[in-house]
PDB file of C-alpha atoms in Angstrom:
ATOM      1  CA  MET Z 257       6.820  -6.923 -60.316  1.00  0.00           C
ATOM      2  CA  ASN Z 258       9.763  -4.614 -59.661  1.00  0.00           C
ATOM      3  CA  ASN Z 259       9.691  -0.817 -59.900  1.00  0.00           C
ATOM      4  CA  THR Z 260      11.101  -0.773 -63.439  1.00  0.00           C
ATOM      5  CA  SER Z 261       8.482  -3.232 -64.679  1.00  0.00           C
ATOM      6  CA  THR Z 262       5.744  -1.278 -62.955  1.00  0.00           C
ATOM      7  CA  ALA Z 263       6.889   1.955 -64.609  1.00  0.00           C
ATOM      8  CA  VAL Z 264       6.927   0.311 -68.044  1.00  0.00           C
ATOM      9  CA  ALA Z 265       3.488  -1.194 -67.491  1.00  0.00           C
ATOM     10  CA  LEU Z 266       2.044   2.180 -66.548  1.00  0.00           C
ATOM     11  CA  ARG Z 267       3.418   3.798 -69.716  1.00  0.00           C
ATOM     12  CA  ASP Z 268       2.530   0.832 -71.938  1.00  0.00           C
ATOM     13  CA  PRO Z 269       0.419  -1.892 -70.304  1.00  0.00           C
ATOM     14  CA  TRP Z 270       0.907  -4.121 -73.368  1.00  0.00           C
ATOM     15  CA  ALA Z 271       4.619  -4.317 -72.580  1.00  0.00           C
ATOM     16  CA  MET Z 272       3.679  -6.839 -69.888  1.00  0.00           C
ATOM     17  CA  LEU Z 273       2.833  -9.396 -72.576  1.00  0.00           C
ATOM     18  CA  PRO Z 274       5.274 -11.405 -74.691  1.00  0.00           C
ATOM     19  CA  SER Z 275       4.695 -11.397 -78.452  1.00  0.00           C
ATOM     20  CA  LEU Z 276       2.385 -13.973 -79.998  1.00  0.00           C
ATOM     21  CA  GLY Z 277       5.497 -15.545 -81.496  1.00  0.00           C
ATOM     22  CA  ASN Z 278       5.980 -17.180 -78.098  1.00  0.00           C
ATOM     23  CA  LEU Z 279       2.427 -18.434 -77.796  1.00  0.00           C
ATOM     24  CA  ASP Z 280       2.763 -20.370 -74.548  1.00  0.00           C
ATOM     25  CA  ALA Z 281       4.401 -17.423 -72.772  1.00  0.00           C
ATOM     26  CA  TYR Z 282       1.729 -15.057 -74.124  1.00  0.00           C
ATOM     27  CA  ILE Z 283      -1.140 -17.264 -72.921  1.00  0.00           C
ATOM     28  CA  ALA Z 284       0.488 -17.667 -69.510  1.00  0.00           C
ATOM     29  CA  ALA Z 285       0.947 -13.897 -69.196  1.00  0.00           C
ATOM     30  CA  ALA Z 286      -2.637 -13.214 -70.343  1.00  0.00           C
ATOM     31  CA  ASN Z 287      -3.963 -15.581 -67.689  1.00  0.00           C
ATOM     32  CA  ARG Z 288      -1.936 -13.782 -65.017  1.00  0.00           C
ATOM     33  CA  VAL Z 289      -3.485 -10.376 -65.757  1.00  0.00           C
ATOM     34  CA  PRO Z 290      -5.862  -9.690 -62.839  1.00  0.00           C
ATOM     35  CA  LEU Z 291      -9.583  -9.484 -63.517  1.00  0.00           C
ATOM     36  CA  LEU Z 292     -11.434  -6.253 -62.779  1.00  0.00           C
ATOM     37  CA  THR Z 293     -14.238  -6.090 -60.281  1.00  0.00           C
ATOM     38  CA  HIS Z 294     -17.596  -4.845 -61.514  1.00  0.00           C
ATOM     39  CA  ALA Z 295     -16.969  -1.450 -59.933  1.00  0.00           C
ATOM     40  CA  GLU Z 296     -13.482  -1.176 -61.477  1.00  0.00           C
ATOM     41  CA  GLU Z 297     -14.852  -2.156 -64.877  1.00  0.00           C
ATOM     42  CA  VAL Z 298     -17.618   0.445 -64.755  1.00  0.00           C
ATOM     43  CA  ASP Z 299     -15.186   3.146 -63.606  1.00  0.00           C
ATOM     44  CA  ALA Z 300     -12.689   2.363 -66.392  1.00  0.00           C
ATOM     45  CA  ALA Z 301     -15.422   2.198 -69.037  1.00  0.00           C
ATOM     46  CA  ARG Z 302     -16.835   5.560 -67.978  1.00  0.00           C
ATOM     47  CA  ARG Z 303     -13.396   7.182 -68.009  1.00  0.00           C
ATOM     48  CA  LEU Z 304     -12.871   5.858 -71.544  1.00  0.00           C
ATOM     49  CA  ARG Z 305     -16.308   6.948 -72.730  1.00  0.00           C
ATOM     50  CA  ASP Z 306     -16.350  10.371 -71.117  1.00  0.00           C
ATOM     51  CA  HIS Z 307     -12.687  11.383 -71.277  1.00  0.00           C
ATOM     52  CA  GLY Z 308     -11.070   9.123 -73.858  1.00  0.00           C
ATOM     53  CA  ASP Z 309      -8.773   7.682 -71.188  1.00  0.00           C
ATOM     54  CA  LEU Z 310      -6.486   5.264 -73.035  1.00  0.00           C
ATOM     55  CA  GLU Z 311      -5.064   3.834 -69.805  1.00  0.00           C
ATOM     56  CA  ALA Z 312      -8.584   2.836 -68.820  1.00  0.00           C
ATOM     57  CA  ALA Z 313      -9.067   1.240 -72.244  1.00  0.00           C
ATOM     58  CA  SER Z 314      -5.861  -0.757 -71.780  1.00  0.00           C
ATOM     59  CA  ARG Z 315      -7.035  -2.048 -68.397  1.00  0.00           C
ATOM     60  CA  LEU Z 316     -10.317  -3.210 -69.915  1.00  0.00           C
ATOM     61  CA  VAL Z 317      -8.611  -4.962 -72.812  1.00  0.00           C
ATOM     62  CA  LEU Z 318      -5.835  -6.575 -70.781  1.00  0.00           C
ATOM     63  CA  SER Z 319      -8.205  -7.953 -68.196  1.00  0.00           C
ATOM     64  CA  HIS Z 320     -10.175  -9.762 -70.913  1.00  0.00           C
ATOM     65  CA  LEU Z 321      -7.315 -11.245 -72.949  1.00  0.00           C
ATOM     66  CA  ARG Z 322      -7.879 -14.629 -71.304  1.00  0.00           C
ATOM     67  CA  LEU Z 323     -11.426 -14.541 -72.732  1.00  0.00           C
ATOM     68  CA  VAL Z 324     -10.004 -14.197 -76.258  1.00  0.00           C
ATOM     69  CA  VAL Z 325      -7.630 -17.110 -75.652  1.00  0.00           C
ATOM     70  CA  SER Z 326     -10.516 -19.255 -74.430  1.00  0.00           C
ATOM     71  CA  ILE Z 327     -12.780 -18.438 -77.384  1.00  0.00           C
ATOM     72  CA  SER Z 328     -10.003 -18.844 -79.957  1.00  0.00           C
ATOM     73  CA  ARG Z 329      -9.343 -22.420 -78.819  1.00  0.00           C
ATOM     74  CA  LYS Z 330     -12.769 -23.429 -80.094  1.00  0.00           C
ATOM     75  CA  TYR Z 331     -11.696 -22.597 -83.663  1.00  0.00           C
ATOM     76  CA  LEU Z 332      -8.458 -24.571 -83.808  1.00  0.00           C
ATOM     77  CA  GLY Z 333     -10.177 -27.229 -85.926  1.00  0.00           C
ATOM     78  CA  TYR Z 334     -10.040 -24.961 -88.981  1.00  0.00           C
ATOM     79  CA  GLY Z 335      -6.309 -25.497 -89.326  1.00  0.00           C
ATOM     80  CA  LEU Z 336      -5.348 -21.844 -88.882  1.00  0.00           C
ATOM     81  CA  PRO Z 337      -2.547 -20.683 -86.540  1.00  0.00           C
ATOM     82  CA  HIS Z 338      -3.697 -20.231 -82.944  1.00  0.00           C
ATOM     83  CA  GLY Z 339      -1.676 -17.013 -82.663  1.00  0.00           C
ATOM     84  CA  ASP Z 340      -3.520 -15.524 -85.636  1.00  0.00           C
ATOM     85  CA  LEU Z 341      -6.884 -16.477 -84.150  1.00  0.00           C
ATOM     86  CA  ILE Z 342      -5.941 -14.773 -80.876  1.00  0.00           C
ATOM     87  CA  GLN Z 343      -4.736 -11.692 -82.695  1.00  0.00           C
ATOM     88  CA  GLU Z 344      -7.990 -11.347 -84.626  1.00  0.00           C
ATOM     89  CA  GLY Z 345      -9.959 -11.984 -81.436  1.00  0.00           C
ATOM     90  CA  ASN Z 346      -8.019  -9.179 -79.748  1.00  0.00           C
ATOM     91  CA  VAL Z 347      -9.114  -6.837 -82.530  1.00  0.00           C
ATOM     92  CA  GLY Z 348     -12.717  -7.775 -81.805  1.00  0.00           C
ATOM     93  CA  LEU Z 349     -12.130  -7.224 -78.080  1.00  0.00           C
ATOM     94  CA  MET Z 350     -10.779  -3.730 -78.693  1.00  0.00           C
ATOM     95  CA  LYS Z 351     -13.795  -2.907 -80.860  1.00  0.00           C
ATOM     96  CA  ALA Z 352     -16.051  -4.099 -78.054  1.00  0.00           C
ATOM     97  CA  VAL Z 353     -14.222  -1.979 -75.469  1.00  0.00           C
ATOM     98  CA  LYS Z 354     -14.565   1.091 -77.683  1.00  0.00           C
ATOM     99  CA  ARG Z 355     -18.334   0.620 -78.040  1.00  0.00           C
ATOM    100  CA  PHE Z 356     -19.085  -0.635 -74.525  1.00  0.00           C
ATOM    101  CA  ASP Z 357     -21.610   1.353 -72.498  1.00  0.00           C
ATOM    102  CA  PRO Z 358     -21.256   0.585 -68.764  1.00  0.00           C
ATOM    103  CA  ASP Z 359     -24.650   2.082 -67.996  1.00  0.00           C
ATOM    104  CA  GLN Z 360     -26.538  -0.652 -69.854  1.00  0.00           C
ATOM    105  CA  GLY Z 361     -26.169  -3.013 -66.906  1.00  0.00           C
ATOM    106  CA  VAL Z 362     -24.227  -5.644 -68.879  1.00  0.00           C
ATOM    107  CA  ARG Z 363     -20.736  -6.884 -68.040  1.00  0.00           C
ATOM    108  CA  LEU Z 364     -18.076  -6.353 -70.682  1.00  0.00           C
ATOM    109  CA  VAL Z 365     -17.404 -10.101 -70.891  1.00  0.00           C
ATOM    110  CA  SER Z 366     -20.949 -10.727 -72.167  1.00  0.00           C
ATOM    111  CA  TYR Z 367     -20.808  -7.839 -74.616  1.00  0.00           C
ATOM    112  CA  ALA Z 368     -17.343  -8.654 -75.957  1.00  0.00           C
ATOM    113  CA  ILE Z 369     -18.059 -12.287 -76.845  1.00  0.00           C
ATOM    114  CA  HIS Z 370     -20.016 -11.236 -79.944  1.00  0.00           C
ATOM    115  CA  TRP Z 371     -17.270  -8.933 -81.221  1.00  0.00           C
ATOM    116  CA  ILE Z 372     -14.489 -11.436 -80.569  1.00  0.00           C
ATOM    117  CA  LYS Z 373     -16.316 -14.211 -82.404  1.00  0.00           C
ATOM    118  CA  ALA Z 374     -17.227 -11.883 -85.265  1.00  0.00           C
ATOM    119  CA  GLU Z 375     -13.586 -10.991 -85.946  1.00  0.00           C
ATOM    120  CA  ILE Z 376     -12.450 -14.607 -85.677  1.00  0.00           C
ATOM    121  CA  HIS Z 377     -15.247 -15.699 -88.012  1.00  0.00           C
ATOM    122  CA  GLU Z 378     -14.250 -13.066 -90.564  1.00  0.00           C
ATOM    123  CA  TYR Z 379     -10.626 -14.163 -90.406  1.00  0.00           C
ATOM    124  CA  ILE Z 380     -11.541 -17.822 -90.871  1.00  0.00           C
ATOM    125  CA  LEU Z 381     -13.791 -17.110 -93.833  1.00  0.00           C
ATOM    126  CA  LYS Z 382     -11.056 -15.085 -95.529  1.00  0.00           C
ATOM    127  CA  ASN Z 383      -8.236 -17.528 -94.893  1.00  0.00           C
ATOM    128  CA  TRP Z 384      -9.717 -21.014 -94.583  1.00  0.00           C
ATOM    129  CA  ARG Z 385      -9.795 -21.440 -98.341  1.00  0.00           C
ATOM    130  CA  MET Z 386      -8.407 -19.509-101.288  1.00  0.00           C
ATOM    131  CA  VAL Z 387     -11.950 -19.318-102.656  1.00  0.00           C
ATOM    132  CA  LYS Z 388     -14.555 -17.935-100.249  1.00  0.00           C
ATOM    133  CA  VAL Z 389     -17.071 -20.515 -99.140  1.00  0.00           C
ATOM    134  CA  ALA Z 390     -19.533 -18.031 -97.621  1.00  0.00           C
ATOM    135  CA  THR Z 391     -20.347 -14.452 -98.517  1.00  0.00           C
ATOM    136  CA  THR Z 392     -23.846 -13.630 -97.260  1.00  0.00           C
ATOM    137  CA  LYS Z 393     -24.827 -13.446 -93.586  1.00  0.00           C
ATOM    138  CA  ALA Z 394     -26.980 -16.570 -93.927  1.00  0.00           C
ATOM    139  CA  GLN Z 395     -24.149 -18.484 -95.599  1.00  0.00           C
ATOM    140  CA  ARG Z 396     -21.724 -17.507 -92.833  1.00  0.00           C
ATOM    141  CA  LYS Z 397     -24.109 -18.697 -90.146  1.00  0.00           C
ATOM    142  CA  LEU Z 398     -24.673 -21.898 -92.082  1.00  0.00           C
ATOM    143  CA  PHE Z 399     -20.928 -22.406 -92.548  1.00  0.00           C
ATOM    144  CA  PHE Z 400     -20.101 -22.431 -88.838  1.00  0.00           C
ATOM    145  CA  ASN Z 401     -23.202 -24.351 -87.748  1.00  0.00           C
ATOM    146  CA  LEU Z 402     -22.705 -26.980 -90.424  1.00  0.00           C
ATOM    147  CA  ARG Z 403     -19.036 -27.377 -89.520  1.00  0.00           C
ATOM    148  CA  SER Z 404     -20.025 -27.892 -85.887  1.00  0.00           C
ATOM    149  CA  LEU Z 405     -22.696 -30.454 -86.758  1.00  0.00           C
ATOM    150  CA  LYS Z 406     -20.400 -32.413 -89.069  1.00  0.00           C
ATOM    151  CA  GLN Z 407     -17.755 -32.524 -86.353  1.00  0.00           C
ATOM    152  CA  SER Z 408     -20.367 -33.906 -83.961  1.00  0.00           C
ATOM    153  CA  LEU Z 409     -21.238 -36.567 -86.522  1.00  0.00           C
ATOM    154  CA  LYS Z 410     -17.585 -37.565 -86.817  1.00  0.00           C
ATOM    155  CA  ASP Z 411     -17.287 -37.818 -83.030  1.00  0.00           C
ATOM    156  CA  GLU Z 412     -20.442 -39.949 -82.814  1.00  0.00           C
ATOM    157  CA  ALA Z 413     -19.235 -42.151 -85.673  1.00  0.00           C
ATOM    158  CA  ALA Z 414     -15.908 -42.640 -83.938  1.00  0.00           C
ATOM    159  CA  GLU Z 415     -17.652 -43.705 -80.708  1.00  0.00           C
ATOM    160  CA  ALA Z 416     -19.898 -46.121 -82.631  1.00  0.00           C
ATOM    161  CA  ASP Z 417     -16.948 -47.357 -84.689  1.00  0.00           C
ATOM    162  CA  THR Z 418     -18.608 -46.296 -87.957  1.00  0.00           C
ATOM    163  CA  HIS Z 419     -17.480 -43.932 -90.657  1.00  0.00           C
ATOM    164  CA  ARG Z 420     -20.552 -41.770 -91.338  1.00  0.00           C
ATOM    165  CA  SER Z 421     -19.619 -38.138 -91.965  1.00  0.00           C
ATOM    166  CA  THR Z 422     -22.378 -37.017 -94.324  1.00  0.00           C
ATOM    167  CA  LEU Z 423     -25.736 -35.594 -93.334  1.00  0.00           C
ATOM    168  CA  THR Z 424     -28.889 -37.683 -93.552  1.00  0.00           C
ATOM    169  CA  PRO Z 425     -31.943 -36.174 -95.328  1.00  0.00           C
ATOM    170  CA  ALA Z 426     -33.580 -35.657 -91.923  1.00  0.00           C
ATOM    171  CA  GLU Z 427     -30.535 -33.798 -90.588  1.00  0.00           C
ATOM    172  CA  VAL Z 428     -30.462 -31.602 -93.689  1.00  0.00           C
ATOM    173  CA  ASP Z 429     -34.142 -30.721 -93.223  1.00  0.00           C
ATOM    174  CA  SER Z 430     -33.647 -30.045 -89.514  1.00  0.00           C
ATOM    175  CA  LEU Z 431     -30.666 -27.775 -90.053  1.00  0.00           C
ATOM    176  CA  ALA Z 432     -32.423 -25.880 -92.852  1.00  0.00           C
ATOM    177  CA  GLU Z 433     -35.418 -25.267 -90.575  1.00  0.00           C
ATOM    178  CA  THR Z 434     -33.264 -24.237 -87.606  1.00  0.00           C
ATOM    179  CA  LEU Z 435     -31.235 -21.733 -89.632  1.00  0.00           C
ATOM    180  CA  SER Z 436     -34.169 -20.560 -91.790  1.00  0.00           C
ATOM    181  CA  VAL Z 437     -32.455 -21.433 -95.055  1.00  0.00           C
ATOM    182  CA  LYS Z 438     -33.413 -23.618 -97.989  1.00  0.00           C
ATOM    183  CA  ARG Z 439     -32.593 -27.303 -98.003  1.00  0.00           C
ATOM    184  CA  GLU Z 440     -30.598 -26.773-101.207  1.00  0.00           C
ATOM    185  CA  GLU Z 441     -28.420 -24.191 -99.444  1.00  0.00           C
ATOM    186  CA  VAL Z 442     -27.487 -26.721 -96.756  1.00  0.00           C
ATOM    187  CA  LEU Z 443     -26.549 -29.289 -99.399  1.00  0.00           C
ATOM    188  CA  GLU Z 444     -24.533 -26.727-101.361  1.00  0.00           C
ATOM    189  CA  MET Z 445     -22.606 -25.624 -98.262  1.00  0.00           C
ATOM    190  CA  GLU Z 446     -21.869 -29.243 -97.357  1.00  0.00           C
ATOM    191  CA  THR Z 447     -20.425 -29.698-100.863  1.00  0.00           C
ATOM    192  CA  ARG Z 448     -18.242 -26.620-100.404  1.00  0.00           C
ATOM    193  CA  LEU Z 449     -17.002 -27.852 -97.043  1.00  0.00           C
ATOM    194  CA  SER Z 450     -16.179 -31.252 -98.501  1.00  0.00           C
ATOM    195  CA  GLY Z 451     -14.007 -29.749-101.222  1.00  0.00           C
ATOM    196  CA  GLY Z 452     -10.526 -28.328-101.001  1.00  0.00           C
ATOM    197  CA  ASP Z 453      -8.141 -25.921-102.669  1.00  0.00           C
ATOM    198  CA  VAL Z 454      -5.975 -27.172-105.501  1.00  0.00           C
ATOM    199  CA  ALA Z 455      -3.286 -24.921-106.936  1.00  0.00           C
ATOM    200  CA  LEU Z 456      -3.564 -24.549-110.706  1.00  0.00           C
ATOM    201  CA  ASP Z 457       0.209 -24.473-111.106  1.00  0.00           C
ATOM    202  CA  PRO Z 458       1.768 -25.902-107.929  1.00  0.00           C
ATOM    203  CA  GLN Z 459       5.440 -26.500-107.281  1.00  0.00           C
ATOM    204  CA  THR Z 460       5.774 -30.189-108.111  1.00  0.00           C
ATOM    205  CA  ASP Z 461       8.643 -32.548-108.802  1.00  0.00           C
ATOM    206  CA  ASP Z 462       9.831 -33.345-112.296  1.00  0.00           C
ATOM    207  CA  SER Z 463       8.436 -36.866-112.484  1.00  0.00           C
ATOM    208  CA  GLU Z 464       6.287 -37.699-115.492  1.00  0.00           C
ATOM    209  CA  GLU Z 465       3.400 -38.720-113.219  1.00  0.00           C
ATOM    210  CA  SER Z 466       3.070 -35.202-111.802  1.00  0.00           C
ATOM    211  CA  TYR Z 467       0.478 -33.155-113.632  1.00  0.00           C
ATOM    212  CA  ALA Z 468      -0.696 -29.716-112.468  1.00  0.00           C
ATOM    213  CA  PRO Z 469      -4.379 -28.932-113.127  1.00  0.00           C
ATOM    214  CA  ILE Z 470      -3.336 -26.081-115.407  1.00  0.00           C
ATOM    215  CA  ALA Z 471      -2.010 -28.717-117.829  1.00  0.00           C
ATOM    216  CA  TYR Z 472      -5.363 -30.417-118.338  1.00  0.00           C
ATOM    217  CA  LEU Z 473      -7.918 -27.708-117.498  1.00  0.00           C
ATOM    218  CA  ALA Z 474      -6.900 -25.360-120.305  1.00  0.00           C
ATOM    219  CA  ASP Z 475      -9.487 -25.171-123.104  1.00  0.00           C
ATOM    220  CA  GLU Z 476      -7.478 -24.023-126.087  1.00  0.00           C
ATOM    221  CA  ALA Z 477     -10.566 -24.016-128.292  1.00  0.00           C
ATOM    222  CA  THR Z 478     -11.967 -20.996-126.432  1.00  0.00           C
ATOM    223  CA  GLU Z 479      -8.670 -19.233-125.715  1.00  0.00           C
ATOM    224  CA  PRO Z 480      -9.072 -15.707-127.242  1.00  0.00           C
ATOM    225  CA  THR Z 481      -5.885 -15.785-129.324  1.00  0.00           C
ATOM    226  CA  ARG Z 482      -6.715 -19.231-130.697  1.00  0.00           C
ATOM    227  CA  VAL Z 483     -10.264 -18.116-131.554  1.00  0.00           C
ATOM    228  CA  ILE Z 484      -8.986 -15.091-133.464  1.00  0.00           C
ATOM    229  CA  GLU Z 485      -6.397 -17.174-135.311  1.00  0.00           C
ATOM    230  CA  SER Z 486      -9.003 -19.775-136.212  1.00  0.00           C
ATOM    231  CA  LYS Z 487     -11.387 -17.151-137.607  1.00  0.00           C
ATOM    232  CA  ALA Z 488      -8.539 -15.597-139.599  1.00  0.00           C
ATOM    233  CA  ARG Z 489      -7.630 -18.977-141.098  1.00  0.00           C
ATOM    234  CA  ASP Z 490     -11.240 -19.699-142.003  1.00  0.00           C
ATOM    235  CA  TRP Z 491     -11.580 -16.335-143.712  1.00  0.00           C
ATOM    236  CA  LEU Z 492      -8.334 -16.784-145.654  1.00  0.00           C
ATOM    237  CA  ALA Z 493      -9.382 -20.227-146.823  1.00  0.00           C
ATOM    238  CA  GLY Z 494     -12.670 -18.881-148.156  1.00  0.00           C
ATOM    239  CA  ASP Z 495     -13.410 -15.240-148.810  1.00  0.00           C
ATOM    240  CA  GLY Z 496      -9.761 -14.190-148.456  1.00  0.00           C
ATOM    241  CA  ILE Z 497      -8.482 -16.423-151.276  1.00  0.00           C
ATOM    242  CA  ALA Z 498     -11.399 -15.447-153.516  1.00  0.00           C
ATOM    243  CA  LEU Z 499     -10.712 -11.753-152.896  1.00  0.00           C
ATOM    244  CA  ALA Z 500      -6.992 -12.145-153.616  1.00  0.00           C
ATOM    245  CA  LEU Z 501      -7.619 -14.097-156.835  1.00  0.00           C
ATOM    246  CA  ASP Z 502     -10.006 -11.413-158.060  1.00  0.00           C
ATOM    247  CA  SER Z 503      -7.111  -8.942-157.999  1.00  0.00           C
ATOM    248  CA  LEU Z 504      -5.233 -10.925-160.702  1.00  0.00           C
ATOM    249  CA  ASP Z 505      -5.495 -10.928-164.476  1.00  0.00           C
ATOM    250  CA  ALA Z 506      -6.844 -14.079-166.118  1.00  0.00           C
ATOM    251  CA  ARG Z 507      -3.447 -15.629-166.940  1.00  0.00           C
ATOM    252  CA  SER Z 508      -1.919 -14.988-163.529  1.00  0.00           C
ATOM    253  CA  ARG Z 509      -5.020 -16.314-161.801  1.00  0.00           C
ATOM    254  CA  ARG Z 510      -4.999 -19.554-163.824  1.00  0.00           C
ATOM    255  CA  ILE Z 511      -1.297 -20.111-163.146  1.00  0.00           C
ATOM    256  CA  VAL Z 512      -1.814 -19.703-159.378  1.00  0.00           C
ATOM    257  CA  GLU Z 513      -4.892 -21.942-159.392  1.00  0.00           C
ATOM    258  CA  GLU Z 514      -3.226 -24.667-161.439  1.00  0.00           C
ATOM    259  CA  ARG Z 515      -0.029 -24.561-159.349  1.00  0.00           C
ATOM    260  CA  TRP Z 516      -1.553 -24.404-155.853  1.00  0.00           C
ATOM    261  CA  LEU Z 517      -5.324 -24.843-155.762  1.00  0.00           C
ATOM    262  CA  ASN Z 518      -6.162 -27.564-158.268  1.00  0.00           C
ATOM    263  CA  VAL Z 519      -5.051 -31.105-157.475  1.00  0.00           C
ATOM    264  CA  ARG Z 520      -4.666 -33.922-160.025  1.00  0.00           C
ATOM    265  CA  ASP Z 521      -6.793 -37.013-159.752  1.00  0.00           C
ATOM    266  CA  ASP Z 522      -3.792 -38.994-158.510  1.00  0.00           C
ATOM    267  CA  ASN Z 523      -3.163 -36.424-155.726  1.00  0.00           C
ATOM    268  CA  SER Z 524       0.255 -35.625-157.194  1.00  0.00           C
ATOM    269  CA  GLY Z 525      -0.243 -31.878-156.869  1.00  0.00           C
ATOM    270  CA  GLY Z 526      -0.858 -29.146-159.443  1.00  0.00           C
ATOM    271  CA  MET Z 527       0.687 -28.497-162.839  1.00  0.00           C
ATOM    272  CA  THR Z 528       4.449 -28.029-163.068  1.00  0.00           C
ATOM    273  CA  LEU Z 529       6.191 -24.942-164.385  1.00  0.00           C
ATOM    274  CA  HIS Z 530       7.213 -26.811-167.543  1.00  0.00           C
ATOM    275  CA  GLU Z 531       3.647 -27.977-168.221  1.00  0.00           C
ATOM    276  CA  LEU Z 532       2.299 -24.440-167.975  1.00  0.00           C
ATOM    277  CA  ALA Z 533       5.228 -23.107-170.009  1.00  0.00           C
ATOM    278  CA  GLY Z 534       4.387 -25.529-172.842  1.00  0.00           C
ATOM    279  CA  GLU Z 535       0.737 -24.493-172.735  1.00  0.00           C
ATOM    280  CA  TYR Z 536       1.469 -20.766-172.906  1.00  0.00           C
ATOM    281  CA  GLY Z 537       4.500 -21.046-175.247  1.00  0.00           C
ATOM    282  CA  VAL Z 538       6.935 -19.384-172.864  1.00  0.00           C
ATOM    283  CA  SER Z 539       9.836 -20.527-170.721  1.00  0.00           C
ATOM    284  CA  ALA Z 540       9.423 -22.161-167.328  1.00  0.00           C
ATOM    285  CA  GLU Z 541      11.319 -19.216-165.816  1.00  0.00           C
ATOM    286  CA  ARG Z 542       8.728 -16.825-167.225  1.00  0.00           C
ATOM    287  CA  ILE Z 543       5.928 -18.853-165.636  1.00  0.00           C
ATOM    288  CA  ARG Z 544       7.835 -18.706-162.313  1.00  0.00           C
ATOM    289  CA  GLN Z 545       8.142 -14.912-162.588  1.00  0.00           C
ATOM    290  CA  ILE Z 546       4.413 -14.530-163.285  1.00  0.00           C
ATOM    291  CA  GLU Z 547       3.672 -16.763-160.306  1.00  0.00           C
ATOM    292  CA  VAL Z 548       5.911 -14.737-157.968  1.00  0.00           C
ATOM    293  CA  ALA Z 549       4.373 -11.443-159.119  1.00  0.00           C
ATOM    294  CA  ALA Z 550       0.855 -12.862-158.709  1.00  0.00           C
ATOM    295  CA  MET Z 551       1.599 -14.049-155.168  1.00  0.00           C
ATOM    296  CA  LYS Z 552       2.966 -10.625-154.263  1.00  0.00           C
ATOM    297  CA  LYS Z 553      -0.151  -8.932-155.634  1.00  0.00           C
ATOM    298  CA  MET Z 554      -2.396 -11.318-153.710  1.00  0.00           C
ATOM    299  CA  ARG Z 555      -0.594 -10.633-150.412  1.00  0.00           C
ATOM    300  CA  LYS Z 556      -0.978  -6.892-151.009  1.00  0.00           C
ATOM    301  CA  ALA Z 557      -4.709  -7.288-151.658  1.00  0.00           C
ATOM    302  CA  LEU Z 558      -5.120  -9.262-148.425  1.00  0.00           C
ATOM    303  CA  ALA Z 559      -3.085  -6.722-146.416  1.00  0.00           C
ATOM    304  CA  GLU Z 560      -5.390  -3.910-147.536  1.00  0.00           C
ATOM    305  CA  VAL Z 561      -8.473  -5.578-146.061  1.00  0.00           C
ATOM    306  CA  ALA Z 562      -6.814  -7.005-142.930  1.00  0.00           C
TER     307      ALA Z 562
END
């Protein structure tokens, strides 16, 4: 390292590392950072604890970056970017460094493992699926242990040239006892792990065979607007019509009923204007005018109670 690089490293030790965008270069640089001896680790931890020495904190973090890389590799099977796993693990490492007490007689590497895994676990649970598969502490523990066991089953099945990937009743009972959870919880978590995310309205092609779930999962019968409209129609067909008819005089009511509500035996509709005109001894135009006025009065009556 030349003098310029040394000066930069002293001001900002993180400048020694490439960004996680160049993952291979980052991992190589992290593995080149020298490890601290026990005495150096204790000295740096005490300077951080007692004096808030940020340079000491940087030395502790940098010397353990290779630990984060190593732990993060174990979680590559979840399909999440390795760089993101390392980044979350680094957050856990920094939390561990901040809380580390060198006088407890424990090396930082042993103490930091818990914090690194905790941050990686949290990241996986938040990003592995759109819908969370585990929320309680017991469910989280079950999630990772069950994933590990199922992977072991797949490996064993591959060696035996079989295709078993589900748990046997005995394995379910054993796992439930080991993790102190109910048998039903193990079965439920296995169901969650076996599922997958499906976008309700994904970007698909225009072929007729492509159907998004949103097209067939919608229940229009319980959609709020449809429910309100349905209730309104039912009321109009019953109490609403009766209320509107009650607002009319006897002649107007009979004309409306005979024109629109009563149907002939041959299903040819109600009485015509000329038929009603002959019955009442007026012109067909007069019957039409009475009908129009009656309809207007009925709409007004309905509007007042709407």
